[in-house]
PDB file of C-alpha atoms in Angstrom:
ATOM      1  CA  UNK X   1       9.576 -25.412 -13.967  1.00  0.00           C
ATOM      2  CA  UNK X   2       8.421 -22.271 -12.190  1.00  0.00           C
ATOM      3  CA  UNK X   3       6.614 -22.861  -8.905  1.00  0.00           C
ATOM      4  CA  UNK X   4       5.708 -19.308  -7.954  1.00  0.00           C
ATOM      5  CA  UNK X   5       3.973 -17.139 -10.584  1.00  0.00           C
ATOM      6  CA  UNK X   6       5.869 -14.097 -11.865  1.00  0.00           C
ATOM      7  CA  UNK X   7       2.762 -11.978 -11.124  1.00  0.00           C
ATOM      8  CA  UNK X   8       3.471 -12.557  -7.414  1.00  0.00           C
ATOM      9  CA  UNK X   9       6.791 -10.762  -7.846  1.00  0.00           C
ATOM     10  CA  UNK X  10       4.964  -7.729  -9.246  1.00  0.00           C
ATOM     11  CA  UNK X  11       2.751  -7.631  -6.169  1.00  0.00           C
ATOM     12  CA  UNK X  12       5.700  -8.008  -3.800  1.00  0.00           C
ATOM     13  CA  UNK X  13       7.883  -5.396  -5.503  1.00  0.00           C
ATOM     14  CA  UNK X  14       4.968  -2.948  -5.592  1.00  0.00           C
ATOM     15  CA  UNK X  15       4.288  -3.578  -1.892  1.00  0.00           C
ATOM     16  CA  UNK X  16       7.959  -2.843  -1.222  1.00  0.00           C
ATOM     17  CA  UNK X  17       7.580   0.494  -3.053  1.00  0.00           C
ATOM     18  CA  UNK X  18       9.019  -0.152  -6.513  1.00  0.00           C
ATOM     19  CA  UNK X  19       8.052   2.284  -9.254  1.00  0.00           C
ATOM     20  CA  UNK X  20       9.192   0.376 -12.338  1.00  0.00           C
ATOM     21  CA  UNK X  21      10.517  -3.161 -12.549  1.00  0.00           C
ATOM     22  CA  UNK X  22      12.392  -4.871 -15.378  1.00  0.00           C
ATOM     23  CA  UNK X  23      11.271  -8.352 -16.442  1.00  0.00           C
ATOM     24  CA  UNK X  24      14.696  -9.779 -15.666  1.00  0.00           C
ATOM     25  CA  UNK X  25      14.507  -8.392 -12.113  1.00  0.00           C
ATOM     26  CA  UNK X  26      11.195 -10.195 -11.578  1.00  0.00           C
ATOM     27  CA  UNK X  27      12.681 -13.445 -12.856  1.00  0.00           C
ATOM     28  CA  UNK X  28      15.750 -13.030 -10.646  1.00  0.00           C
ATOM     29  CA  UNK X  29      13.638 -12.367  -7.554  1.00  0.00           C
ATOM     30  CA  UNK X  30      11.435 -15.327  -8.428  1.00  0.00           C
ATOM     31  CA  UNK X  31      14.424 -17.672  -8.638  1.00  0.00           C
ATOM     32  CA  UNK X  32      15.853 -16.355  -5.396  1.00  0.00           C
ATOM     33  CA  UNK X  33      12.556 -16.800  -3.565  1.00  0.00           C
ATOM     34  CA  UNK X  34      12.007 -20.307  -4.925  1.00  0.00           C
ATOM     35  CA  UNK X  35      15.506 -21.349  -3.892  1.00  0.00           C
ATOM     36  CA  UNK X  36      14.997 -19.986  -0.388  1.00  0.00           C
ATOM     37  CA  UNK X  37      11.627 -21.748  -0.112  1.00  0.00           C
ATOM     38  CA  UNK X  38      13.072 -25.093  -1.224  1.00  0.00           C
ATOM     39  CA  UNK X  39      15.990 -24.715   1.184  1.00  0.00           C
ATOM     40  CA  UNK X  40      13.638 -24.041   4.121  1.00  0.00           C
ATOM     41  CA  UNK X  41      11.392 -26.920   2.995  1.00  0.00           C
ATOM     42  CA  UNK X  42      14.286 -29.387   2.938  1.00  0.00           C
ATOM     43  CA  UNK X  43      15.307 -28.413   6.448  1.00  0.00           C
ATOM     44  CA  UNK X  44      11.694 -28.624   7.656  1.00  0.00           C
ATOM     45  CA  UNK X  45      11.412 -32.145   6.183  1.00  0.00           C
ATOM     46  CA  UNK X  46      14.526 -33.216   8.104  1.00  0.00           C
ATOM     47  CA  UNK X  47      13.055 -31.776  11.298  1.00  0.00           C
ATOM     48  CA  UNK X  48       9.745 -33.603  10.768  1.00  0.00           C
ATOM     49  CA  UNK X  49      11.575 -36.903  10.265  1.00  0.00           C
ATOM     50  CA  UNK X  50      13.609 -36.172  13.376  1.00  0.00           C
ATOM     51  CA  UNK X  51      10.289 -35.901  15.246  1.00  0.00           C
ATOM     52  CA  UNK X  52       9.266 -39.243  13.655  1.00  0.00           C
ATOM     53  CA  UNK X  53       6.510 -37.717  11.545  1.00  0.00           C
ATOM     54  CA  UNK X  54       5.727 -37.945   7.849  1.00  0.00           C
ATOM     55  CA  UNK X  55       3.652 -34.769   7.945  1.00  0.00           C
ATOM     56  CA  UNK X  56       5.336 -31.380   7.817  1.00  0.00           C
ATOM     57  CA  UNK X  57       3.859 -29.225  10.594  1.00  0.00           C
ATOM     58  CA  UNK X  58       3.950 -25.491  11.228  1.00  0.00           C
ATOM     59  CA  UNK X  59       6.478 -26.026  14.035  1.00  0.00           C
ATOM     60  CA  UNK X  60       8.936 -27.618  11.614  1.00  0.00           C
ATOM     61  CA  UNK X  61       8.959 -24.449   9.523  1.00  0.00           C
ATOM     62  CA  UNK X  62       9.221 -22.291  12.647  1.00  0.00           C
ATOM     63  CA  UNK X  63      12.126 -24.331  13.958  1.00  0.00           C
ATOM     64  CA  UNK X  64      14.061 -23.840  10.714  1.00  0.00           C
ATOM     65  CA  UNK X  65      14.035 -20.105  11.368  1.00  0.00           C
ATOM     66  CA  UNK X  66      14.882 -20.617  14.998  1.00  0.00           C
ATOM     67  CA  UNK X  67      18.068 -22.565  14.327  1.00  0.00           C
TER      68      UNK X  67
ATOM     69  CA  UNK U   1      -3.336  -9.799   1.550  1.00  0.00           C
ATOM     70  CA  UNK U   2      -1.533 -12.872   0.255  1.00  0.00           C
ATOM     71  CA  UNK U   3       0.843 -12.206  -2.621  1.00  0.00           C
ATOM     72  CA  UNK U   4       2.035 -15.729  -3.363  1.00  0.00           C
ATOM     73  CA  UNK U   5      -0.620 -18.459  -3.822  1.00  0.00           C
ATOM     74  CA  UNK U   6      -0.676 -21.263  -1.248  1.00  0.00           C
ATOM     75  CA  UNK U   7      -0.635 -23.772  -4.142  1.00  0.00           C
ATOM     76  CA  UNK U   8       2.934 -22.642  -4.842  1.00  0.00           C
ATOM     77  CA  UNK U   9       3.930 -23.889  -1.388  1.00  0.00           C
ATOM     78  CA  UNK U  10       2.541 -27.342  -2.243  1.00  0.00           C
ATOM     79  CA  UNK U  11       4.701 -27.445  -5.362  1.00  0.00           C
ATOM     80  CA  UNK U  12       7.787 -26.299  -3.481  1.00  0.00           C
ATOM     81  CA  UNK U  13       7.364 -28.689  -0.551  1.00  0.00           C
ATOM     82  CA  UNK U  14       6.746 -31.581  -2.947  1.00  0.00           C
ATOM     83  CA  UNK U  15       9.848 -30.641  -4.926  1.00  0.00           C
ATOM     84  CA  UNK U  16      11.805 -30.678  -1.651  1.00  0.00           C
ATOM     85  CA  UNK U  17      10.530 -34.223  -0.986  1.00  0.00           C
ATOM     86  CA  UNK U  18       7.660 -33.746   1.480  1.00  0.00           C
ATOM     87  CA  UNK U  19       5.207 -36.621   1.798  1.00  0.00           C
ATOM     88  CA  UNK U  20       2.382 -34.933   3.700  1.00  0.00           C
ATOM     89  CA  UNK U  21       2.030 -31.262   4.582  1.00  0.00           C
ATOM     90  CA  UNK U  22      -0.292 -29.610   7.116  1.00  0.00           C
ATOM     91  CA  UNK U  23      -2.238 -26.534   6.027  1.00  0.00           C
ATOM     92  CA  UNK U  24      -0.636 -24.457   8.781  1.00  0.00           C
ATOM     93  CA  UNK U  25       2.850 -25.439   7.549  1.00  0.00           C
ATOM     94  CA  UNK U  26       1.974 -24.176   4.065  1.00  0.00           C
ATOM     95  CA  UNK U  27       0.719 -20.881   5.509  1.00  0.00           C
ATOM     96  CA  UNK U  28       3.837 -20.513   7.647  1.00  0.00           C
ATOM     97  CA  UNK U  29       6.140 -21.158   4.686  1.00  0.00           C
ATOM     98  CA  UNK U  30       4.112 -18.723   2.590  1.00  0.00           C
ATOM     99  CA  UNK U  31       4.505 -15.949   5.176  1.00  0.00           C
ATOM    100  CA  UNK U  32       8.215 -16.606   5.530  1.00  0.00           C
ATOM    101  CA  UNK U  33       8.767 -16.520   1.777  1.00  0.00           C
ATOM    102  CA  UNK U  34       6.724 -13.339   1.334  1.00  0.00           C
ATOM    103  CA  UNK U  35       8.658 -11.615   4.113  1.00  0.00           C
ATOM    104  CA  UNK U  36      11.980 -12.617   2.573  1.00  0.00           C
ATOM    105  CA  UNK U  37      10.844 -11.426  -0.865  1.00  0.00           C
ATOM    106  CA  UNK U  38       9.725  -8.044   0.481  1.00  0.00           C
ATOM    107  CA  UNK U  39      12.980  -7.646   2.406  1.00  0.00           C
ATOM    108  CA  UNK U  40      15.050  -8.353  -0.728  1.00  0.00           C
ATOM    109  CA  UNK U  41      12.792  -6.036  -2.759  1.00  0.00           C
ATOM    110  CA  UNK U  42      13.268  -3.143  -0.331  1.00  0.00           C
ATOM    111  CA  UNK U  43      17.036  -3.524  -0.487  1.00  0.00           C
ATOM    112  CA  UNK U  44      16.939  -3.768  -4.295  1.00  0.00           C
ATOM    113  CA  UNK U  45      14.901  -0.551  -4.466  1.00  0.00           C
ATOM    114  CA  UNK U  46      17.513   1.234  -2.343  1.00  0.00           C
ATOM    115  CA  UNK U  47      20.256  -0.029  -4.656  1.00  0.00           C
ATOM    116  CA  UNK U  48      18.373   1.133  -7.773  1.00  0.00           C
ATOM    117  CA  UNK U  49      17.959   4.620  -6.269  1.00  0.00           C
ATOM    118  CA  UNK U  50      21.635   4.600  -5.360  1.00  0.00           C
ATOM    119  CA  UNK U  51      22.340   3.989  -9.072  1.00  0.00           C
ATOM    120  CA  UNK U  52      19.966   6.901  -9.873  1.00  0.00           C
ATOM    121  CA  UNK U  53      17.381   4.710 -11.546  1.00  0.00           C
ATOM    122  CA  UNK U  54      13.632   4.361 -11.015  1.00  0.00           C
ATOM    123  CA  UNK U  55      13.580   0.939 -12.614  1.00  0.00           C
ATOM    124  CA  UNK U  56      14.580  -2.121 -10.587  1.00  0.00           C
ATOM    125  CA  UNK U  57      17.049  -4.155 -12.654  1.00  0.00           C
ATOM    126  CA  UNK U  58      18.279  -7.718 -12.366  1.00  0.00           C
ATOM    127  CA  UNK U  59      21.629  -6.458 -11.046  1.00  0.00           C
ATOM    128  CA  UNK U  60      19.908  -4.757  -8.102  1.00  0.00           C
ATOM    129  CA  UNK U  61      18.490  -8.110  -6.991  1.00  0.00           C
ATOM    130  CA  UNK U  62      21.847  -9.812  -7.569  1.00  0.00           C
ATOM    131  CA  UNK U  63      23.660  -7.169  -5.557  1.00  0.00           C
ATOM    132  CA  UNK U  64      21.361  -7.704  -2.575  1.00  0.00           C
ATOM    133  CA  UNK U  65      22.580 -11.303  -2.395  1.00  0.00           C
ATOM    134  CA  UNK U  66      26.146 -10.228  -2.928  1.00  0.00           C
ATOM    135  CA  UNK U  67      26.232  -7.874   0.031  1.00  0.00           C
TER     136      UNK U  67
END
């Protein structure tokens, strides 16, 4: 099930300067972005547990990038 | 301006197994994901121009990951 709407990919690709975009490119970017987001989320969850919390905080996300 | 809805971050963090999520964590993840998406988009646009196209294709996105 898709978690990020395809219309978001249009906005992002336009912001990046794309002129024309194929549907399959939008789907591919969507999948890539969802995978990356889930990967970061999983690491952030581990970091929150490490800090003995059940709530994911901003610093957990930041620390994922910092590693 | 936000390009991906914050509600998408809820879905993603839940999928990853989060119990509770702070609002600031959702915003942080959203920013991170948007930045990554724009970065990939910019590279894909360069690759499409390199292939003398004005349309971004699926293979441009794939090639970004492949590099």
